């Protein structure tokens, strides 16, 4: 009987601890949007810096 009670309690805890799924989805989408905007703005500058660094190192 003790094992049955423990399993019931674990099942109840699992149902209560589902979390805020829509909130996490919103945070994930907003983060992806911010990354895309920052990448679009800074991508060309970072690419140029990378090319320049490679040219300096390789001596081309």
PDB file of C-alpha atoms in Angstrom:
ATOM      1  CA  UNK A   1       0.000   0.000   0.000  1.00  0.00           C
ATOM      2  CA  UNK A   2       2.918   2.360   0.635  1.00  0.00           C
ATOM      3  CA  UNK A   3       4.208   1.969  -2.910  1.00  0.00           C
ATOM      4  CA  UNK A   4       0.781   2.735  -4.379  1.00  0.00           C
ATOM      5  CA  UNK A   5       0.515   5.906  -2.288  1.00  0.00           C
ATOM      6  CA  UNK A   6       3.990   7.005  -3.381  1.00  0.00           C
ATOM      7  CA  UNK A   7       3.139   6.455  -7.065  1.00  0.00           C
ATOM      8  CA  UNK A   8      -0.066   8.461  -6.674  1.00  0.00           C
ATOM      9  CA  UNK A   9       1.861  11.299  -5.048  1.00  0.00           C
ATOM     10  CA  UNK A  10       4.478  11.279  -7.828  1.00  0.00           C
ATOM     11  CA  UNK A  11       1.731  11.325 -10.455  1.00  0.00           C
ATOM     12  CA  UNK A  12       0.084  14.296  -8.746  1.00  0.00           C
ATOM     13  CA  UNK A  13       3.389  16.178  -8.587  1.00  0.00           C
ATOM     14  CA  UNK A  14       4.042  15.488 -12.262  1.00  0.00           C
ATOM     15  CA  UNK A  15       0.656  16.945 -13.211  1.00  0.00           C
ATOM     16  CA  UNK A  16       1.196  20.038 -11.022  1.00  0.00           C
ATOM     17  CA  UNK A  17       4.721  20.740 -12.354  1.00  0.00           C
ATOM     18  CA  UNK A  18       3.860  21.033 -16.039  1.00  0.00           C
ATOM     19  CA  UNK A  19       5.208  24.573 -16.251  1.00  0.00           C
ATOM     20  CA  UNK A  20       4.170  27.514 -18.366  1.00  0.00           C
ATOM     21  CA  UNK A  21       4.542  26.135 -21.888  1.00  0.00           C
ATOM     22  CA  UNK A  22       3.097  29.168 -23.738  1.00  0.00           C
ATOM     23  CA  UNK A  23       5.466  31.434 -21.795  1.00  0.00           C
ATOM     24  CA  UNK A  24       8.490  29.379 -22.783  1.00  0.00           C
ATOM     25  CA  UNK A  25       7.372  29.323 -26.398  1.00  0.00           C
ATOM     26  CA  UNK A  26       7.042  33.112 -26.385  1.00  0.00           C
ATOM     27  CA  UNK A  27      10.485  33.559 -24.820  1.00  0.00           C
ATOM     28  CA  UNK A  28      12.030  31.202 -27.386  1.00  0.00           C
ATOM     29  CA  UNK A  29      10.411  32.992 -30.325  1.00  0.00           C
ATOM     30  CA  UNK A  30      11.416  36.428 -29.013  1.00  0.00           C
ATOM     31  CA  UNK A  31      15.008  35.267 -28.501  1.00  0.00           C
ATOM     32  CA  UNK A  32      15.148  33.849 -32.019  1.00  0.00           C
ATOM     33  CA  UNK A  33      13.790  37.144 -33.365  1.00  0.00           C
ATOM     34  CA  UNK A  34      16.405  39.162 -31.486  1.00  0.00           C
ATOM     35  CA  UNK A  35      19.197  36.919 -32.753  1.00  0.00           C
ATOM     36  CA  UNK A  36      17.949  37.310 -36.330  1.00  0.00           C
ATOM     37  CA  UNK A  37      17.792  41.121 -36.052  1.00  0.00           C
ATOM     38  CA  UNK A  38      21.226  41.412 -34.438  1.00  0.00           C
ATOM     39  CA  UNK A  39      22.701  39.021 -37.007  1.00  0.00           C
ATOM     40  CA  UNK A  40      21.183  41.025 -39.875  1.00  0.00           C
ATOM     41  CA  UNK A  41      22.598  44.281 -38.506  1.00  0.00           C
ATOM     42  CA  UNK A  42      26.024  43.088 -37.368  1.00  0.00           C
ATOM     43  CA  UNK A  43      26.611  40.209 -39.801  1.00  0.00           C
ATOM     44  CA  UNK A  44      28.333  42.174 -42.570  1.00  0.00           C
ATOM     45  CA  UNK A  45      30.601  44.008 -40.110  1.00  0.00           C
ATOM     46  CA  UNK A  46      31.552  40.791 -38.345  1.00  0.00           C
ATOM     47  CA  UNK A  47      32.180  39.094 -41.687  1.00  0.00           C
ATOM     48  CA  UNK A  48      34.483  41.933 -42.721  1.00  0.00           C
ATOM     49  CA  UNK A  49      36.380  41.748 -39.437  1.00  0.00           C
ATOM     50  CA  UNK A  50      36.800  37.994 -39.876  1.00  0.00           C
ATOM     51  CA  UNK A  51      38.077  38.360 -43.444  1.00  0.00           C
ATOM     52  CA  UNK A  52      40.521  41.059 -42.341  1.00  0.00           C
ATOM     53  CA  UNK A  53      41.808  38.916 -39.472  1.00  0.00           C
ATOM     54  CA  UNK A  54      42.327  35.919 -41.767  1.00  0.00           C
ATOM     55  CA  UNK A  55      44.189  38.086 -44.294  1.00  0.00           C
ATOM     56  CA  UNK A  56      46.487  39.420 -41.567  1.00  0.00           C
ATOM     57  CA  UNK A  57      47.259  35.963 -40.226  1.00  0.00           C
ATOM     58  CA  UNK A  58      47.793  34.295 -43.586  1.00  0.00           C
ATOM     59  CA  UNK A  59      49.600  37.266 -45.134  1.00  0.00           C
ATOM     60  CA  UNK A  60      47.502  37.263 -48.304  1.00  0.00           C
TER      61      UNK A  60
END
